[in-house]
Tab-separated table of C-alpha atoms in Angstrom:
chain	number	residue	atom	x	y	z
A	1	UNK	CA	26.804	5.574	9.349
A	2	UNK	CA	28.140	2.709	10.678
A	3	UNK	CA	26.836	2.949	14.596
A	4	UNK	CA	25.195	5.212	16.948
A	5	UNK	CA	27.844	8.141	18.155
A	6	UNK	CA	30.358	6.795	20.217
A	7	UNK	CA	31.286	9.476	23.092
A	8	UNK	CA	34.880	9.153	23.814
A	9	UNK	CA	34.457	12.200	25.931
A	10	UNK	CA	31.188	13.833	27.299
A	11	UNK	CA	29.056	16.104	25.203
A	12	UNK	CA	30.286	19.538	25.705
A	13	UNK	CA	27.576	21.478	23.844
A	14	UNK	CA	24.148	21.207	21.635
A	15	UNK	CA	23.047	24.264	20.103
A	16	UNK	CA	20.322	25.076	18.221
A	17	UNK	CA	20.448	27.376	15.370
A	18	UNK	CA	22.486	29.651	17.297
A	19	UNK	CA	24.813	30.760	14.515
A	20	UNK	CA	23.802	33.792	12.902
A	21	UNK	CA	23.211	34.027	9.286
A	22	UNK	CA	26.591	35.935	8.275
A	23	UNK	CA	27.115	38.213	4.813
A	24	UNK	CA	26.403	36.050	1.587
A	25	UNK	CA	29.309	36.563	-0.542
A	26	UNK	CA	28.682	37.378	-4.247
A	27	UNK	CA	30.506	34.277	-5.218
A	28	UNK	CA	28.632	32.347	-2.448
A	29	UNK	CA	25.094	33.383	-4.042
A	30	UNK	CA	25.856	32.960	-7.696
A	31	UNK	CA	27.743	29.636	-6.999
A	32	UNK	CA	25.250	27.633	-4.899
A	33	UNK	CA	22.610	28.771	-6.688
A	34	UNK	CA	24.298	26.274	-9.479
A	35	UNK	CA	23.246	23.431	-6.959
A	36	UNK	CA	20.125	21.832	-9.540
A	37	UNK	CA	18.141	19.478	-7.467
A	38	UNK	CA	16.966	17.343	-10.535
A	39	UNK	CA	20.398	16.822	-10.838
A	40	UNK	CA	20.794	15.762	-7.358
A	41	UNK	CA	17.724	13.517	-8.096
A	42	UNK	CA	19.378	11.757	-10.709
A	43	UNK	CA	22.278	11.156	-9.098
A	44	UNK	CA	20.433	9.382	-6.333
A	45	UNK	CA	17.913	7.629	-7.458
A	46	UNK	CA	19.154	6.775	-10.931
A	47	UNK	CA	23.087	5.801	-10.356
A	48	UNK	CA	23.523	5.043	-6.641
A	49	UNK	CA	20.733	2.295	-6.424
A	50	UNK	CA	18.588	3.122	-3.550
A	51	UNK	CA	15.765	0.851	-4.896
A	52	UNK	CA	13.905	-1.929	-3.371
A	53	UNK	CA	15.705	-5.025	-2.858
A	54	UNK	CA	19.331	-3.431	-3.826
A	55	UNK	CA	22.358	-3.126	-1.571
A	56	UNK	CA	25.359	-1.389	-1.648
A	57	UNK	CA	26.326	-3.398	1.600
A	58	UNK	CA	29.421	-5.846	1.849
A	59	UNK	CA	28.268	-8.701	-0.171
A	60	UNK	CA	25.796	-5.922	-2.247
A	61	UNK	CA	25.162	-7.013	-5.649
A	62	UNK	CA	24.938	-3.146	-6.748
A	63	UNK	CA	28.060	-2.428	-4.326
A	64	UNK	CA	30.886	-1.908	-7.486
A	65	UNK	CA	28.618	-0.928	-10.103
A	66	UNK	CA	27.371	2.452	-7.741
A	67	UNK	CA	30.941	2.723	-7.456
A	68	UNK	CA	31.545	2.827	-11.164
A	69	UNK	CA	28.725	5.289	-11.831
A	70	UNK	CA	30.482	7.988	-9.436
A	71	UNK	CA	33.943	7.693	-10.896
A	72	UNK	CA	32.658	7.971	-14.232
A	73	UNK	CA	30.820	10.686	-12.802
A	74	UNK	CA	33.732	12.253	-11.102
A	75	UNK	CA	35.733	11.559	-14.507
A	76	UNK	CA	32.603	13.245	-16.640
A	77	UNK	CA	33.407	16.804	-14.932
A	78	UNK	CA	37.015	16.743	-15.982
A	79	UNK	CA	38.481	15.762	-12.995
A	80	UNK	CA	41.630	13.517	-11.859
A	81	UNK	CA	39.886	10.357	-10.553
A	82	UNK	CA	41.836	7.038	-9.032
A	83	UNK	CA	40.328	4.015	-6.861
A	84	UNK	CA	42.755	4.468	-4.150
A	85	UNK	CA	42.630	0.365	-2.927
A	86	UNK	CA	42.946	-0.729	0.777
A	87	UNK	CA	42.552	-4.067	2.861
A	88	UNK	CA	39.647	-4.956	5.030
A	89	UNK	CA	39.250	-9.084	6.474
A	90	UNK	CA	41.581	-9.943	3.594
A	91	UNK	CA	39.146	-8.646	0.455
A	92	UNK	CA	40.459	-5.300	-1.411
A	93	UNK	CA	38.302	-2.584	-1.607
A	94	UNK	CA	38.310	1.259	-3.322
A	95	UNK	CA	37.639	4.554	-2.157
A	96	UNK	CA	36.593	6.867	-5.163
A	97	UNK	CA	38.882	10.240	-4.996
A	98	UNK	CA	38.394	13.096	-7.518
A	99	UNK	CA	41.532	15.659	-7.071
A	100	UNK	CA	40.242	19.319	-8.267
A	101	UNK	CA	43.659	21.502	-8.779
A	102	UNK	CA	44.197	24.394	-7.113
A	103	UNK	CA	45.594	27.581	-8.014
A	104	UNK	CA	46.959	30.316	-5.246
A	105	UNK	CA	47.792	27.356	-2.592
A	106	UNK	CA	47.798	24.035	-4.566
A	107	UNK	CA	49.753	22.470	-1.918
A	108	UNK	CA	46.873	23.026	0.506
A	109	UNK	CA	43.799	20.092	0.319
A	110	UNK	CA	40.176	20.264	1.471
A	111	UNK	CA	38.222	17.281	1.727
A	112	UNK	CA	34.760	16.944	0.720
A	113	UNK	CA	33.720	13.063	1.562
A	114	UNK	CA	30.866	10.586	1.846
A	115	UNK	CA	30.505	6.847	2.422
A	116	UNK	CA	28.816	5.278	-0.420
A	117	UNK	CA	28.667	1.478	1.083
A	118	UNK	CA	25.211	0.785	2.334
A	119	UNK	CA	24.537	-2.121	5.597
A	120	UNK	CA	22.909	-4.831	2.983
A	121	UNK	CA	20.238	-2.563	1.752
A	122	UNK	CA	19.178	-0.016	-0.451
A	123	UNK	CA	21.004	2.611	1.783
A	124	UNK	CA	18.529	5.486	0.213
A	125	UNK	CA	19.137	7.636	3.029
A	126	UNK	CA	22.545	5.956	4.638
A	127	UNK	CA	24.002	7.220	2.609
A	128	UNK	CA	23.442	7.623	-1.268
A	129	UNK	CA	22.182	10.848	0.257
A	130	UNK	CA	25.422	12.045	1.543
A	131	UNK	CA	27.720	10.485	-1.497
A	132	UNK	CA	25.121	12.318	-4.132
A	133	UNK	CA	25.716	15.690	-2.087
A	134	UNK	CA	29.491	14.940	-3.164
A	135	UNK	CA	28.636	14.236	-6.415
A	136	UNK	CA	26.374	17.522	-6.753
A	137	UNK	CA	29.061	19.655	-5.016
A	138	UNK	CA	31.857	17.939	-7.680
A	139	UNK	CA	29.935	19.111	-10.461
A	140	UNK	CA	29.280	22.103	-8.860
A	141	UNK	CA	32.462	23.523	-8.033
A	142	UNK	CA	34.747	21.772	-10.572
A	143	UNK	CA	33.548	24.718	-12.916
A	144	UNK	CA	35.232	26.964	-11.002
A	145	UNK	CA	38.433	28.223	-9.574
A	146	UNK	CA	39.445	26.753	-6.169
A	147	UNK	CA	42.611	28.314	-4.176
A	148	UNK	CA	43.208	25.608	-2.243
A	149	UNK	CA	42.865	21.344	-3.825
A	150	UNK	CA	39.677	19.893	-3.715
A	151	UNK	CA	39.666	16.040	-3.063
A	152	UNK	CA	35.429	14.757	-3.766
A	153	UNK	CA	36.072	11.378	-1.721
A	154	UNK	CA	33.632	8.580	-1.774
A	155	UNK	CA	34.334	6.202	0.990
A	156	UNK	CA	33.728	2.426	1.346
A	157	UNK	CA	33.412	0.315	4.173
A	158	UNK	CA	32.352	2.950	6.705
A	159	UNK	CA	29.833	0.569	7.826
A	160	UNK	CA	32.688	-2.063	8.768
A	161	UNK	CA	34.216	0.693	11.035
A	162	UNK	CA	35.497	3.543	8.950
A	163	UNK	CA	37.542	1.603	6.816
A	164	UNK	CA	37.895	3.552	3.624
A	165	UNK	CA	38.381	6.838	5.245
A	166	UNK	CA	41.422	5.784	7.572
A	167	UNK	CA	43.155	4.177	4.627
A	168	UNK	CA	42.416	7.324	3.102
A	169	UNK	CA	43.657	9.178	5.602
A	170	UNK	CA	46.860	7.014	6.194
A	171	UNK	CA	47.278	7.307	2.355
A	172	UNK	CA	47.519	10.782	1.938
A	173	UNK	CA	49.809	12.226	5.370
A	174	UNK	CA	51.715	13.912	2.976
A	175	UNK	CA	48.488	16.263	1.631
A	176	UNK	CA	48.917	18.916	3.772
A	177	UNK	CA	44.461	18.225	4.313
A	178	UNK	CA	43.592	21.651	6.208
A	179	UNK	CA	40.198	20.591	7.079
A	180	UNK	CA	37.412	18.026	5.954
A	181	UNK	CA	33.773	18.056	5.914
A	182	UNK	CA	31.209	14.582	5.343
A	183	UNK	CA	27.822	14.105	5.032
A	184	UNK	CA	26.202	10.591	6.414
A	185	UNK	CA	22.634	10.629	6.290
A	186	UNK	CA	21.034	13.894	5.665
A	187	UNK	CA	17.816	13.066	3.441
A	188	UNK	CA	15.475	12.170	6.044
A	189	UNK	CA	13.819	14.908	7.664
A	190	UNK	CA	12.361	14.246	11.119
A	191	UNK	CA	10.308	17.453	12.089
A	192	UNK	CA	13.219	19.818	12.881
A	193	UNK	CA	14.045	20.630	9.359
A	194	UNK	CA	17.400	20.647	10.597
A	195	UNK	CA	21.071	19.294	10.476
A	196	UNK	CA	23.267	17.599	13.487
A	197	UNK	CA	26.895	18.948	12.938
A	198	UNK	CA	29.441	16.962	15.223
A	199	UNK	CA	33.070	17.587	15.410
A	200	UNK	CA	35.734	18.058	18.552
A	201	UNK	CA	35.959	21.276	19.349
A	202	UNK	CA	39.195	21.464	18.036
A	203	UNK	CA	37.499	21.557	14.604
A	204	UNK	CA	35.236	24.427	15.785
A	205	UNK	CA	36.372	26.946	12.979
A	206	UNK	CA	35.167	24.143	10.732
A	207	UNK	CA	31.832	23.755	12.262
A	208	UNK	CA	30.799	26.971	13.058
A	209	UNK	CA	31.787	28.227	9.574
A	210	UNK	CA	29.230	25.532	8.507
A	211	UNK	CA	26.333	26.353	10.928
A	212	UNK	CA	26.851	29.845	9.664
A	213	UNK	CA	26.586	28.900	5.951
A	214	UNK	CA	23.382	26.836	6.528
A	215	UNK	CA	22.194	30.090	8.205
A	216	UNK	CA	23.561	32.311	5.101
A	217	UNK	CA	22.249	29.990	2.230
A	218	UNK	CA	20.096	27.153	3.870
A	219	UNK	CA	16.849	29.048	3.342
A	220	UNK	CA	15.086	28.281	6.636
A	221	UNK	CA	17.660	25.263	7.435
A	222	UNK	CA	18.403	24.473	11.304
A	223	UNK	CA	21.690	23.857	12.222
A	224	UNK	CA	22.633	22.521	15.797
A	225	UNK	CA	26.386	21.867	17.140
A	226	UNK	CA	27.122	18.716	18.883
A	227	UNK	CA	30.789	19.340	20.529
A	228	UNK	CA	32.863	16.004	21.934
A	229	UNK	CA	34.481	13.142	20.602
A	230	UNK	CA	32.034	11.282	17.968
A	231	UNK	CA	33.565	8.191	16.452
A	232	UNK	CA	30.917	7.002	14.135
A	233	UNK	CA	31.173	8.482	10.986
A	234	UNK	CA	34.064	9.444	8.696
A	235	UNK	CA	35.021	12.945	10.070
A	236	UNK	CA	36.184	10.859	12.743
A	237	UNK	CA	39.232	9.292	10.836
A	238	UNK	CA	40.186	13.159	9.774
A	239	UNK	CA	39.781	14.503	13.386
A	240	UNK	CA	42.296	11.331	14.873
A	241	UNK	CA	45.128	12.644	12.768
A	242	UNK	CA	44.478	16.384	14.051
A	243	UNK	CA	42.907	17.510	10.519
A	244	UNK	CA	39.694	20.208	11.637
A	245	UNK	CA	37.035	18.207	10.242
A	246	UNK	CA	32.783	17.820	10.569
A	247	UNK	CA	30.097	15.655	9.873
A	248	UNK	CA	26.679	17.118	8.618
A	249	UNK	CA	23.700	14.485	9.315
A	250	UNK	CA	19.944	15.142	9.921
A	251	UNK	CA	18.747	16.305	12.882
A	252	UNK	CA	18.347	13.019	15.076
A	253	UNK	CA	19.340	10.523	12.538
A	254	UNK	CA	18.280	7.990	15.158
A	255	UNK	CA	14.165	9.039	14.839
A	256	UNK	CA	14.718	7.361	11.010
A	257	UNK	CA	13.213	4.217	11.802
A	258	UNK	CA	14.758	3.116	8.842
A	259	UNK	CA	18.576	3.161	9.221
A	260	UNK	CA	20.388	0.163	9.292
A	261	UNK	CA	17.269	-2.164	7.673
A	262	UNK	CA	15.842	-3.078	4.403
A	263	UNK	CA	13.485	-0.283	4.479
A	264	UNK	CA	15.808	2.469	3.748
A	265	UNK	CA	14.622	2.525	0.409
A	266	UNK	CA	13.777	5.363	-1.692
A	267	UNK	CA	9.776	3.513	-2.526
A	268	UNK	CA	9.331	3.478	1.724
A	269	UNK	CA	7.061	6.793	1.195
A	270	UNK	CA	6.894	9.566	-0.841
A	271	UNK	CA	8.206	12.201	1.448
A	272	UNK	CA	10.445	9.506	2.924
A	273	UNK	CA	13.545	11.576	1.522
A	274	UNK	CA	12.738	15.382	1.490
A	275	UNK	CA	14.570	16.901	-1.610
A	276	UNK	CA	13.820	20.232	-0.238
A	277	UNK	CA	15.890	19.545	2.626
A	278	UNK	CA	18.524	18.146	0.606
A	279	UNK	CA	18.476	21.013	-2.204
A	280	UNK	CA	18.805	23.356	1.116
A	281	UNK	CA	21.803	21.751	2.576
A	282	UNK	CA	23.591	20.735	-0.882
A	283	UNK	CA	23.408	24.398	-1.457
A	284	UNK	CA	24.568	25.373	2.197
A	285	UNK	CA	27.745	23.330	2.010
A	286	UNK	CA	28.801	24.969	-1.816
A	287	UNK	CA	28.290	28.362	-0.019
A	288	UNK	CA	30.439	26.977	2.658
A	289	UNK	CA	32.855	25.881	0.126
A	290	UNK	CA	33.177	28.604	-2.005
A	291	UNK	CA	33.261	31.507	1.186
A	292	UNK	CA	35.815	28.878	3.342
A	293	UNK	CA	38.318	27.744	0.711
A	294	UNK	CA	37.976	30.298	-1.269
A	295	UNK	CA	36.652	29.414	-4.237
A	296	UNK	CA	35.288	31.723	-7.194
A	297	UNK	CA	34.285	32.068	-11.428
A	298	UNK	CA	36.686	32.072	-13.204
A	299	UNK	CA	37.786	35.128	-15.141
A	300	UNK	CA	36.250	37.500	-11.860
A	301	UNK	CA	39.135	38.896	-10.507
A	302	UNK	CA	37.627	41.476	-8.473
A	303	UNK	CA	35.328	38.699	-6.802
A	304	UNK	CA	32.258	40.432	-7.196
A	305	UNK	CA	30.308	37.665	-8.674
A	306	UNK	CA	30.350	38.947	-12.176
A	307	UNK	CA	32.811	38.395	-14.659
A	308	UNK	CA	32.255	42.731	-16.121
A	309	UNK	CA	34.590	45.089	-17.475
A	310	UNK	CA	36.527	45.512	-14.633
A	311	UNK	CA	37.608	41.799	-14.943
A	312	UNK	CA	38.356	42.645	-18.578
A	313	UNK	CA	40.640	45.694	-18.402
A	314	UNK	CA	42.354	43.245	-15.671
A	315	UNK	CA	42.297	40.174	-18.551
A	316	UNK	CA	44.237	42.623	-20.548
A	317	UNK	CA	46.684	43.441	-18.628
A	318	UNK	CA	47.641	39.756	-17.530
A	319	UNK	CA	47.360	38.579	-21.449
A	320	UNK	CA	50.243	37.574	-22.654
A	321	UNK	CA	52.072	37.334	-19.428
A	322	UNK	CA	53.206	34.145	-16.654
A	323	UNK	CA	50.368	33.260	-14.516
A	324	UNK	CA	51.555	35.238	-11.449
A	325	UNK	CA	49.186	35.402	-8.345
A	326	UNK	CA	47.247	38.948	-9.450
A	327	UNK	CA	46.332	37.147	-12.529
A	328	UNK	CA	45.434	33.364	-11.482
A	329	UNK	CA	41.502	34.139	-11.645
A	330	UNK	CA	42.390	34.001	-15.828
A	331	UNK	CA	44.496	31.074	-15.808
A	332	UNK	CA	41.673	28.583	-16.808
A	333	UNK	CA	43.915	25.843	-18.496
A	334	UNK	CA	46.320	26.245	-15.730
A	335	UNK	CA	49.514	26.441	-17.750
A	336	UNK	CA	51.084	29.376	-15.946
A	337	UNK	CA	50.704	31.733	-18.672
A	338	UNK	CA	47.968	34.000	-19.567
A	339	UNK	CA	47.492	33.068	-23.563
A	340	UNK	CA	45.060	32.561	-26.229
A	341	UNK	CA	44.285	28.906	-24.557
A	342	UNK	CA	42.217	31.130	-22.051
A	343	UNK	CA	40.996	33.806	-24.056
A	344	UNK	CA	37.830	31.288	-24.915
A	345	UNK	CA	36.637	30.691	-21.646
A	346	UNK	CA	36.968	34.304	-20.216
A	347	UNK	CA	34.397	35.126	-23.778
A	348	UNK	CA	32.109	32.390	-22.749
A	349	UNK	CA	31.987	33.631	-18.893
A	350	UNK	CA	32.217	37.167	-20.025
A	351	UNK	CA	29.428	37.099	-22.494
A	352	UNK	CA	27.243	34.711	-20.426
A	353	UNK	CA	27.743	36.525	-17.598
A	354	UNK	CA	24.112	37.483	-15.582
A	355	UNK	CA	24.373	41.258	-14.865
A	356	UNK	CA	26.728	41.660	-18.138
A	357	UNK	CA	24.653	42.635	-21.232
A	358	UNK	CA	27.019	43.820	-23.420
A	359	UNK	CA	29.121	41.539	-25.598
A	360	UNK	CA	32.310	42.288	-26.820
A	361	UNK	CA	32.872	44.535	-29.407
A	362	UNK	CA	34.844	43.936	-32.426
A	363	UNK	CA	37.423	46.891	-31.174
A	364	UNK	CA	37.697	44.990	-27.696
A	365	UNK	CA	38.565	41.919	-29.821
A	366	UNK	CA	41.336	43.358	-31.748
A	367	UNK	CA	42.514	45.222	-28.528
A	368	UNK	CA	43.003	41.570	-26.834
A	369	UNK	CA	44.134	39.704	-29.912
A	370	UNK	CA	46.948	42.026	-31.126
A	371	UNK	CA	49.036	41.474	-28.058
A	372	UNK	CA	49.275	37.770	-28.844
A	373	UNK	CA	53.055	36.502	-29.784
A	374	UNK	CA	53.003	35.370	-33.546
A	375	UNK	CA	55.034	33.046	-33.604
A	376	UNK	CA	54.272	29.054	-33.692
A	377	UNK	CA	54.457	28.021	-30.169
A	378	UNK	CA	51.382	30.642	-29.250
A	379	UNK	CA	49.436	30.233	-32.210
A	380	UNK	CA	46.954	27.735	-30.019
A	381	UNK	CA	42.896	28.419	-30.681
A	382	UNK	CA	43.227	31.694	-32.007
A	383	UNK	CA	44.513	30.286	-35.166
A	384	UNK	CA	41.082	30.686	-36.732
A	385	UNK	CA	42.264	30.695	-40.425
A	386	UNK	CA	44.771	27.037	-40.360
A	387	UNK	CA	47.867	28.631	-41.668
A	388	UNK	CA	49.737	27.771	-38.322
A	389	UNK	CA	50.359	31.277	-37.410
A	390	UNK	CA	47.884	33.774	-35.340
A	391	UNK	CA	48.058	37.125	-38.011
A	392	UNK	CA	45.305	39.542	-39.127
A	393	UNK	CA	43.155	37.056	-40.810
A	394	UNK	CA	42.324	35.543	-37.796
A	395	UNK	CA	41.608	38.730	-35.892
A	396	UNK	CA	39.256	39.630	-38.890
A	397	UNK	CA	37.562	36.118	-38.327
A	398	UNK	CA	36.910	37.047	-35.036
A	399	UNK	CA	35.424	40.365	-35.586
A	400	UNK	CA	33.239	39.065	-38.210
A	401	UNK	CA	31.990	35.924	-35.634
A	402	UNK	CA	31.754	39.171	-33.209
A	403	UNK	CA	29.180	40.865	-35.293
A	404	UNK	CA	27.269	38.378	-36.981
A	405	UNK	CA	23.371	38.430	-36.424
């Protein structure tokens, strides 16, 4: 964070948990229940060096390697990654930006940011918190099917004044970015067990869909609304250029003795950084996501959390067929046709699916398999037996790999 809030114009509101806890989608639960904290862990203590006598800050030895470990990251999860350069006092600098396609309104972008730059310290809490959150959420969600394009930004230079996220902002006018939502600081848990959202109130859709989802999924989390004009974190450079966007940072950030000084440092104490906290919030913001955007599994086209047999009579009647909007939820490789390319991954999410038991019989199998064109150009995966053509053989390979003990 790189000052205490600024107030352009006067408060208008502080709320405290006053958003009720609204229906959990299925999607919602199954998704951000994918949130793994060790994970998280990892991510934060192990790749964004929050260690004593590290720095992320402006002259930060560890500055470009932390920056390396999340776009390798980013890159690890299949994603489009770039370092998107910009200018600040003459040096160039990167933001990190992972692009997630999307699929019924790929035109359409939501931002999911963080600043990863530290002020010439560890920055264990401002904010390797906040940039691991985008890290977890990447991995998170990047396994599923978004409708709209999902940008995982890591910002620098926040701490110089927002630097990364204007340029990133100035960069991409031409997005279409229909709302954004940072983290700066939310690690550090200072009695209320809670989370400060600010935004305008011209972003209140954004924030009250927020509050709500930390009252859905958050599992005892506090929420409380700050409405006004709050230039000090990265929402801010989103919310300037009329694009609905929040910041989500620990209730009274300014009670961390810590921020801004050497001692933001993961060895401070042991409960210095509350990874209950964080596991509640990570998972808040992925219910968020996935109820907001929407996003969902692949291969469950009725949205009920569970890729079943209703999803596979509907697989069947998209196979073999362009990608048209009834059957996008089976598109996996994104190729605009439904084909053998994505018969593997609706299996897999079929067959691993948590209230599916049943696999796939070997009739199902030939059902799905027979409709496939024979000739070269869709003879893809399903050419089980090499003879460059999809033909009996190969369905009989499959039924045998069905039924084997």
């Amino acid at each position: 964070m790189s000052k205490a809030p600024i107030r352009i114009a006067s408060l208008l509101a502080a709320t405290l948990a006053s958003v009720p806890a609204t229906w959990a989608s299925p999607p919602g639960v199954v998704i951000s229940q994918q949130v793994d904290i060790a994970t998280y862990t990892y991510y934060h203590q192990d790749l964004l060096y929050i260690h004593t006598g590290q720095s992320r800050g402006l002259v930060g030895a560890q500055h470009d390697p932390a920056r390396t470990n999340i776009f390798n990251t980013f890159q690890s999860f299949g994603l489009t990654v770039a370092l998107e350069p910009f200018i600040y006092a003459a040096n160039t600098y990167y933001n990190v930006v992972a692009t997630q396609p999307g699929t019924d309104n790929p035109t359409q972008t939501v931002v999911i940011g963080a600043h990863f730059d530290s002020v010439n310290c560890p920055g264990a809490d401002d904010n390797a918190t906040g940039t691991a959150m985008v890290m977890e959420l990447a991995r998170v969600l990047s396994q599923h099917r978004s409708s709209k394009r999902l940008r995982f930004v890591a910002f620098d230079r926040e701490e110089q004044g927002l630097r990364g996220s204007i340029a990133y902002v100035a960069a991409h006018a031409a997005d279409n970015t229909v709302m954004a939502v940072t983290a700066d600081m939310i690690g550090h848990d200072s009695g209320a067990y809670g989370m400060d959202l600010y935004s305008k109130a011209s972003s209140s859709a954004v924030t009250n869909g927020v509050a709500s989802a930390i009252a859905t999924y958050g599992n005892g989390l506090n929420s409380f609304i700050n409405v006004g004009n709050f230039a000090f974190s990265d929402h801010w450079s989103f919310e300037n250029n009329g694009i609905p966007a929040v910041v989500v940072i620990e209730r009274c950030y300014t009670c961390n003795t810590n921020y801004h000084t050497t001692n933001d440092r993961l060895e401070f104490s042991p409960t210095y950084i509350s990874y209950p906290l964080l596991n509640d919030i990570v998972r808040s913001m992925a219910g968020y996501l996935v109820d907001a955007v929407p996003i969902s599994l692949w291969g469950d086209k009725d949205n009920d959390g569970d890729v079943d047999d209703s999803d596979f009579t509907q697989f069947r009647l998209c196979f073999g067929g362009p990608s048209a909007p009834v059957c996008y939820a089976f598109d996996k490789n994104m190729d605009k046709v439904i084909d053998c390319n994505d018969w593997p991954a609706f299996q897999t999410a079929y067959q691993t699916s948590t209230g599916n038991a049943a696999l796939l019989t070997p009739d199902a199998f030939t059902a799905v398999l027979l409709q496939i064109d024979t000739t070269p150009a869709n003879v893809c995966v399903c050419d089980l037996i090499p003879d460059g053509m999809f033909d009996g053989r190969d369905v009989q390979a499959y039924v045998a790999a069905a039924t084997a003990p």
